């Protein structure tokens, strides 16, 4: 089944403790992206990647890092999480160069930073 | 600065009737527009898209209309079914260089409830 898989689905952590949210897609998509969803703010892009070793900042990149060492994986790294990073996170991938194809989203990771 | 606006947080319709969800945008560089549906505890699901060179795109019960001069698009669902109850997000992107075609700018969403 074609899908984007994120892990973990739920995570509660403490301020300052480094964490990684993994994302993997099995569709051989070149384009991948991370979004966060917050009440009243919709979905905002954190980082995106056009291919292996090619990444760039989205609208809200502060406090996050990403890497794209393999085509299928695009982990999101929080080096020193803070409570304002409590959010619902989505990884997404896309098959083509144009947004006309639409992103395929993972099921989400609900992160709580206390 | 909110570039994609969905001014109705919620919409309620009867089963079998038409649902019309609206979206306005401010960035004239947007070239592609998409609608996503989201159920609780799931990721958004791509529904339908439209390029700025078109004014209408249809896929089964879903039709998206684009009015470029008014910077307005709408999603029509006919007939509406209870299973259509979800949050609907409008999204837009450009097609130029500098990463603009990789970035989707989303609206805040509209909760559609279809009553049996």
mmCIF file of C-alpha atoms in Angstrom:
data_model
loop_
_atom_site.group_PDB
_atom_site.id
_atom_site.type_symbol
_atom_site.label_atom_id
_atom_site.label_comp_id
_atom_site.label_asym_id
_atom_site.label_seq_id
_atom_site.Cartn_x
_atom_site.Cartn_y
_atom_site.Cartn_z
ATOM 1 C CA UNK A 1 0.000 0.000 0.000
ATOM 2 C CA UNK A 2 1.333 3.421 -1.004
ATOM 3 C CA UNK A 3 1.765 5.484 2.107
ATOM 4 C CA UNK A 4 3.677 7.959 4.214
ATOM 5 C CA UNK A 5 4.556 6.536 7.632
ATOM 6 C CA UNK A 6 5.351 8.691 10.622
ATOM 7 C CA UNK A 7 6.568 7.569 14.016
ATOM 8 C CA UNK A 8 5.717 7.956 16.768
ATOM 9 C CA UNK A 9 1.993 8.836 16.567
ATOM 10 C CA UNK A 10 2.036 10.370 20.031
ATOM 11 C CA UNK A 11 4.932 11.749 22.050
ATOM 12 C CA UNK A 12 5.198 13.583 25.345
ATOM 13 C CA UNK A 13 8.616 14.971 26.160
ATOM 14 C CA UNK A 14 10.297 17.506 28.409
ATOM 15 C CA UNK A 15 11.764 20.844 27.454
ATOM 16 C CA UNK A 16 15.267 20.566 26.055
ATOM 17 C CA UNK A 17 15.361 16.827 25.433
ATOM 18 C CA UNK A 18 16.325 16.184 21.814
ATOM 19 C CA UNK A 19 13.884 14.144 19.763
ATOM 20 C CA UNK A 20 13.426 12.887 16.227
ATOM 21 C CA UNK A 21 10.182 12.209 14.412
ATOM 22 C CA UNK A 22 10.722 9.773 11.574
ATOM 23 C CA UNK A 23 9.006 9.881 8.186
ATOM 24 C CA UNK A 24 9.228 7.319 5.432
ATOM 25 C CA UNK A 25 7.435 7.003 2.088
ATOM 26 C CA UNK A 26 7.282 3.968 -0.207
ATOM 27 C CA UNK A 27 6.181 5.737 -3.392
ATOM 28 C CA UNK A 28 9.621 6.784 -4.662
ATOM 29 C CA UNK A 29 8.548 10.424 -4.367
ATOM 30 C CA UNK A 30 11.220 13.067 -4.803
ATOM 31 C CA UNK A 31 9.466 15.834 -2.910
ATOM 32 C CA UNK A 32 8.866 15.696 0.829
ATOM 33 C CA UNK A 33 7.734 18.233 3.390
ATOM 34 C CA UNK A 34 6.918 18.726 7.057
ATOM 35 C CA UNK A 35 3.907 20.688 8.301
ATOM 36 C CA UNK A 36 2.565 21.588 11.705
ATOM 37 C CA UNK A 37 -1.095 22.113 12.460
ATOM 38 C CA UNK A 38 -2.186 24.412 15.270
ATOM 39 C CA UNK A 39 -5.689 25.495 16.302
ATOM 40 C CA UNK A 40 -6.765 28.602 14.440
ATOM 41 C CA UNK A 41 -3.627 28.603 12.281
ATOM 42 C CA UNK A 42 -4.211 25.783 9.830
ATOM 43 C CA UNK A 43 -1.227 23.924 8.370
ATOM 44 C CA UNK A 44 2.122 25.670 8.139
ATOM 45 C CA UNK A 45 5.166 24.377 6.322
ATOM 46 C CA UNK A 46 8.307 23.801 8.409
ATOM 47 C CA UNK A 47 10.821 22.413 5.890
ATOM 48 C CA UNK A 48 10.734 20.819 2.488
ATOM 49 C CA UNK A 49 13.049 18.722 0.371
ATOM 50 C CA UNK A 50 13.256 18.526 -3.413
ATOM 51 C CA UNK A 51 15.569 15.492 -3.464
ATOM 52 C CA UNK A 52 18.315 13.707 -1.579
ATOM 53 C CA UNK A 53 20.588 16.191 0.192
ATOM 54 C CA UNK A 54 18.443 19.131 -1.007
ATOM 55 C CA UNK A 55 16.353 20.833 1.677
ATOM 56 C CA UNK A 56 15.051 24.332 2.360
ATOM 57 C CA UNK A 57 13.124 26.288 4.966
ATOM 58 C CA UNK A 58 9.387 26.726 4.925
ATOM 59 C CA UNK A 59 7.398 29.322 6.853
ATOM 60 C CA UNK A 60 8.184 28.246 10.419
ATOM 61 C CA UNK A 61 11.635 26.564 10.465
ATOM 62 C CA UNK A 62 12.904 27.966 13.792
ATOM 63 C CA UNK A 63 13.757 25.242 16.282
ATOM 64 C CA UNK A 64 13.695 22.425 13.734
ATOM 65 C CA UNK A 65 16.221 20.558 11.607
ATOM 66 C CA UNK A 66 15.761 18.045 8.815
ATOM 67 C CA UNK A 67 17.924 15.748 6.777
ATOM 68 C CA UNK A 68 17.430 13.859 3.518
ATOM 69 C CA UNK A 69 20.133 11.235 3.210
ATOM 70 C CA UNK A 70 17.894 8.735 1.446
ATOM 71 C CA UNK A 71 15.029 9.331 -0.917
ATOM 72 C CA UNK A 72 12.453 7.539 1.206
ATOM 73 C CA UNK A 73 13.261 9.112 4.605
ATOM 74 C CA UNK A 74 12.851 12.668 5.849
ATOM 75 C CA UNK A 75 13.232 12.897 9.644
ATOM 76 C CA UNK A 76 12.302 15.988 11.634
ATOM 77 C CA UNK A 77 14.702 16.822 14.455
ATOM 78 C CA UNK A 78 13.993 19.020 17.466
ATOM 79 C CA UNK A 79 17.377 19.659 19.068
ATOM 80 C CA UNK A 80 15.970 21.443 22.145
ATOM 81 C CA UNK A 81 12.174 21.234 22.185
ATOM 82 C CA UNK A 82 10.183 24.002 23.836
ATOM 83 C CA UNK A 83 6.498 24.144 24.855
ATOM 84 C CA UNK A 84 5.632 26.319 21.838
ATOM 85 C CA UNK A 85 6.513 23.334 19.654
ATOM 86 C CA UNK A 86 3.605 21.411 21.091
ATOM 87 C CA UNK A 87 1.619 20.701 17.957
ATOM 88 C CA UNK A 88 0.327 18.146 15.468
ATOM 89 C CA UNK A 89 2.965 17.370 12.866
ATOM 90 C CA UNK A 90 2.460 15.964 9.385
ATOM 91 C CA UNK A 91 4.981 14.618 6.929
ATOM 92 C CA UNK A 92 4.016 14.627 3.257
ATOM 93 C CA UNK A 93 5.440 13.538 -0.076
ATOM 94 C CA UNK A 94 4.631 14.309 -3.694
ATOM 95 C CA UNK A 95 5.389 12.520 -6.928
ATOM 96 C CA UNK A 96 5.806 15.381 -9.343
ATOM 97 C CA UNK A 97 7.376 18.807 -9.646
ATOM 98 C CA UNK A 98 4.071 20.601 -9.656
ATOM 99 C CA UNK A 99 1.630 20.969 -6.815
ATOM 100 C CA UNK A 100 -1.115 19.891 -9.188
ATOM 101 C CA UNK A 101 -0.455 16.328 -8.090
ATOM 102 C CA UNK A 102 -1.028 17.064 -4.447
ATOM 103 C CA UNK A 103 0.878 15.874 -1.436
ATOM 104 C CA UNK A 104 0.226 12.525 0.253
ATOM 105 C CA UNK A 105 0.197 13.071 4.007
ATOM 106 C CA UNK A 106 1.095 10.790 6.863
ATOM 107 C CA UNK A 107 -1.291 10.196 9.764
ATOM 108 C CA UNK A 108 0.372 12.748 11.999
ATOM 109 C CA UNK A 109 2.461 12.923 15.167
ATOM 110 C CA UNK A 110 0.953 14.655 18.170
ATOM 111 C CA UNK A 111 3.805 16.146 20.174
ATOM 112 C CA UNK A 112 3.471 17.603 23.652
ATOM 113 C CA UNK A 113 6.441 19.412 25.216
ATOM 114 C CA UNK A 114 6.128 20.030 28.955
ATOM 115 C CA UNK B 1 -0.401 37.998 6.674
ATOM 116 C CA UNK B 2 -2.877 35.308 5.745
ATOM 117 C CA UNK B 3 -2.553 34.638 2.028
ATOM 118 C CA UNK B 4 -5.233 31.949 1.838
ATOM 119 C CA UNK B 5 -8.459 32.622 3.691
ATOM 120 C CA UNK B 6 -11.373 30.382 4.488
ATOM 121 C CA UNK B 7 -13.771 32.748 6.181
ATOM 122 C CA UNK B 8 -16.337 30.178 7.249
ATOM 123 C CA UNK B 9 -15.087 28.033 10.130
ATOM 124 C CA UNK B 10 -18.046 25.688 9.746
ATOM 125 C CA UNK B 11 -20.852 24.728 7.390
ATOM 126 C CA UNK B 12 -23.830 22.458 7.932
ATOM 127 C CA UNK B 13 -25.926 20.966 5.093
ATOM 128 C CA UNK B 14 -28.527 18.274 4.633
ATOM 129 C CA UNK B 15 -27.693 14.991 2.977
ATOM 130 C CA UNK B 16 -28.352 15.123 -0.764
ATOM 131 C CA UNK B 17 -28.022 18.906 -0.995
ATOM 132 C CA UNK B 18 -25.106 20.885 -2.364
ATOM 133 C CA UNK B 19 -22.179 21.896 -0.153
ATOM 134 C CA UNK B 20 -20.260 25.001 -1.214
ATOM 135 C CA UNK B 21 -16.968 25.758 0.485
ATOM 136 C CA UNK B 22 -15.278 29.047 -0.273
ATOM 137 C CA UNK B 23 -11.700 30.221 -0.312
ATOM 138 C CA UNK B 24 -10.066 33.584 -1.062
ATOM 139 C CA UNK B 25 -6.420 34.311 -1.727
ATOM 140 C CA UNK B 26 -4.329 37.450 -1.883
ATOM 141 C CA UNK B 27 -1.127 36.369 -3.631
ATOM 142 C CA UNK B 28 -1.462 36.920 -7.380
ATOM 143 C CA UNK B 29 1.559 34.635 -7.940
ATOM 144 C CA UNK B 30 -0.398 31.546 -6.939
ATOM 145 C CA UNK B 31 -0.795 29.198 -9.905
ATOM 146 C CA UNK B 32 -2.218 26.025 -8.432
ATOM 147 C CA UNK B 33 -5.024 25.533 -6.005
ATOM 148 C CA UNK B 34 -5.905 22.382 -4.149
ATOM 149 C CA UNK B 35 -8.532 21.105 -1.761
ATOM 150 C CA UNK B 36 -7.810 18.632 0.991
ATOM 151 C CA UNK B 37 -10.175 16.776 3.286
ATOM 152 C CA UNK B 38 -9.201 15.849 6.820
ATOM 153 C CA UNK B 39 -10.872 13.450 9.229
ATOM 154 C CA UNK B 40 -9.953 13.506 12.940
ATOM 155 C CA UNK B 41 -6.811 11.530 13.788
ATOM 156 C CA UNK B 42 -5.848 11.238 10.119
ATOM 157 C CA UNK B 43 -3.649 13.208 7.758
ATOM 158 C CA UNK B 44 -5.173 15.469 5.095
ATOM 159 C CA UNK B 45 -6.259 13.681 1.922
ATOM 160 C CA UNK B 46 -5.886 15.294 -1.487
ATOM 161 C CA UNK B 47 -9.286 15.831 -3.111
ATOM 162 C CA UNK B 48 -9.012 17.921 -6.233
ATOM 163 C CA UNK B 49 -6.869 20.648 -7.750
ATOM 164 C CA UNK B 50 -7.067 23.309 -10.420
ATOM 165 C CA UNK B 51 -4.511 25.199 -12.425
ATOM 166 C CA UNK B 52 -4.857 28.941 -12.902
ATOM 167 C CA UNK B 53 -5.301 28.429 -16.656
ATOM 168 C CA UNK B 54 -8.646 26.761 -15.969
ATOM 169 C CA UNK B 55 -11.807 28.019 -14.327
ATOM 170 C CA UNK B 56 -13.363 24.670 -13.519
ATOM 171 C CA UNK B 57 -12.283 21.132 -12.714
ATOM 172 C CA UNK B 58 -14.606 18.248 -12.013
ATOM 173 C CA UNK B 59 -14.056 14.862 -10.404
ATOM 174 C CA UNK B 60 -17.182 12.888 -9.649
ATOM 175 C CA UNK B 61 -19.217 14.675 -6.994
ATOM 176 C CA UNK B 62 -16.520 17.314 -6.505
ATOM 177 C CA UNK B 63 -16.111 20.430 -8.630
ATOM 178 C CA UNK B 64 -13.704 23.273 -8.025
ATOM 179 C CA UNK B 65 -14.335 26.694 -9.556
ATOM 180 C CA UNK B 66 -11.681 29.370 -9.879
ATOM 181 C CA UNK B 67 -12.344 33.080 -10.403
ATOM 182 C CA UNK B 68 -8.919 34.615 -10.914
ATOM 183 C CA UNK B 69 -10.099 38.196 -11.184
ATOM 184 C CA UNK B 70 -11.807 37.915 -7.803
ATOM 185 C CA UNK B 71 -9.012 35.727 -6.357
ATOM 186 C CA UNK B 72 -11.685 33.314 -5.237
ATOM 187 C CA UNK B 73 -12.231 29.597 -5.506
ATOM 188 C CA UNK B 74 -14.956 27.309 -4.327
ATOM 189 C CA UNK B 75 -15.491 23.598 -3.872
ATOM 190 C CA UNK B 76 -18.915 22.186 -4.703
ATOM 191 C CA UNK B 77 -19.967 18.775 -3.430
ATOM 192 C CA UNK B 78 -23.095 17.378 -5.054
ATOM 193 C CA UNK B 79 -24.854 15.463 -3.634
ATOM 194 C CA UNK B 80 -23.474 15.770 -0.118
ATOM 195 C CA UNK B 81 -23.199 12.585 1.924
ATOM 196 C CA UNK B 82 -22.712 12.069 5.678
ATOM 197 C CA UNK B 83 -19.283 10.575 4.940
ATOM 198 C CA UNK B 84 -18.244 13.948 3.545
ATOM 199 C CA UNK B 85 -18.316 15.392 7.068
ATOM 200 C CA UNK B 86 -14.734 16.530 7.679
ATOM 201 C CA UNK B 87 -12.518 19.606 7.767
ATOM 202 C CA UNK B 88 -11.766 20.937 4.283
ATOM 203 C CA UNK B 89 -8.588 22.868 3.625
ATOM 204 C CA UNK B 90 -7.962 25.105 0.676
ATOM 205 C CA UNK B 91 -4.295 25.379 -0.386
ATOM 206 C CA UNK B 92 -2.350 27.305 -2.989
ATOM 207 C CA UNK B 93 1.109 27.426 -4.486
ATOM 208 C CA UNK B 94 3.138 29.137 -7.152
ATOM 209 C CA UNK B 95 4.932 27.498 -10.051
ATOM 210 C CA UNK B 96 7.991 29.654 -10.264
ATOM 211 C CA UNK B 97 11.550 29.224 -9.023
ATOM 212 C CA UNK B 98 12.873 29.794 -5.525
ATOM 213 C CA UNK B 99 10.911 26.974 -4.010
ATOM 214 C CA UNK B 100 7.520 28.562 -4.536
ATOM 215 C CA UNK B 101 6.181 25.478 -6.292
ATOM 216 C CA UNK B 102 7.247 23.235 -3.428
ATOM 217 C CA UNK B 103 5.379 25.179 -0.809
ATOM 218 C CA UNK B 104 1.696 24.800 -0.155
ATOM 219 C CA UNK B 105 0.033 27.649 1.705
ATOM 220 C CA UNK B 106 -3.054 26.433 3.518
ATOM 221 C CA UNK B 107 -6.177 28.151 4.756
ATOM 222 C CA UNK B 108 -7.402 27.508 8.280
ATOM 223 C CA UNK B 109 -10.049 25.043 7.193
ATOM 224 C CA UNK B 110 -13.836 24.736 7.182
ATOM 225 C CA UNK B 111 -15.626 22.044 9.168
ATOM 226 C CA UNK B 112 -18.369 20.552 6.997
ATOM 227 C CA UNK B 113 -21.149 18.623 8.691
ATOM 228 C CA UNK B 114 -23.595 16.720 6.483
ATOM 229 C CA UNK B 115 -26.717 15.777 8.389
ATOM 230 C CA UNK B 116 -28.638 12.607 7.472
#
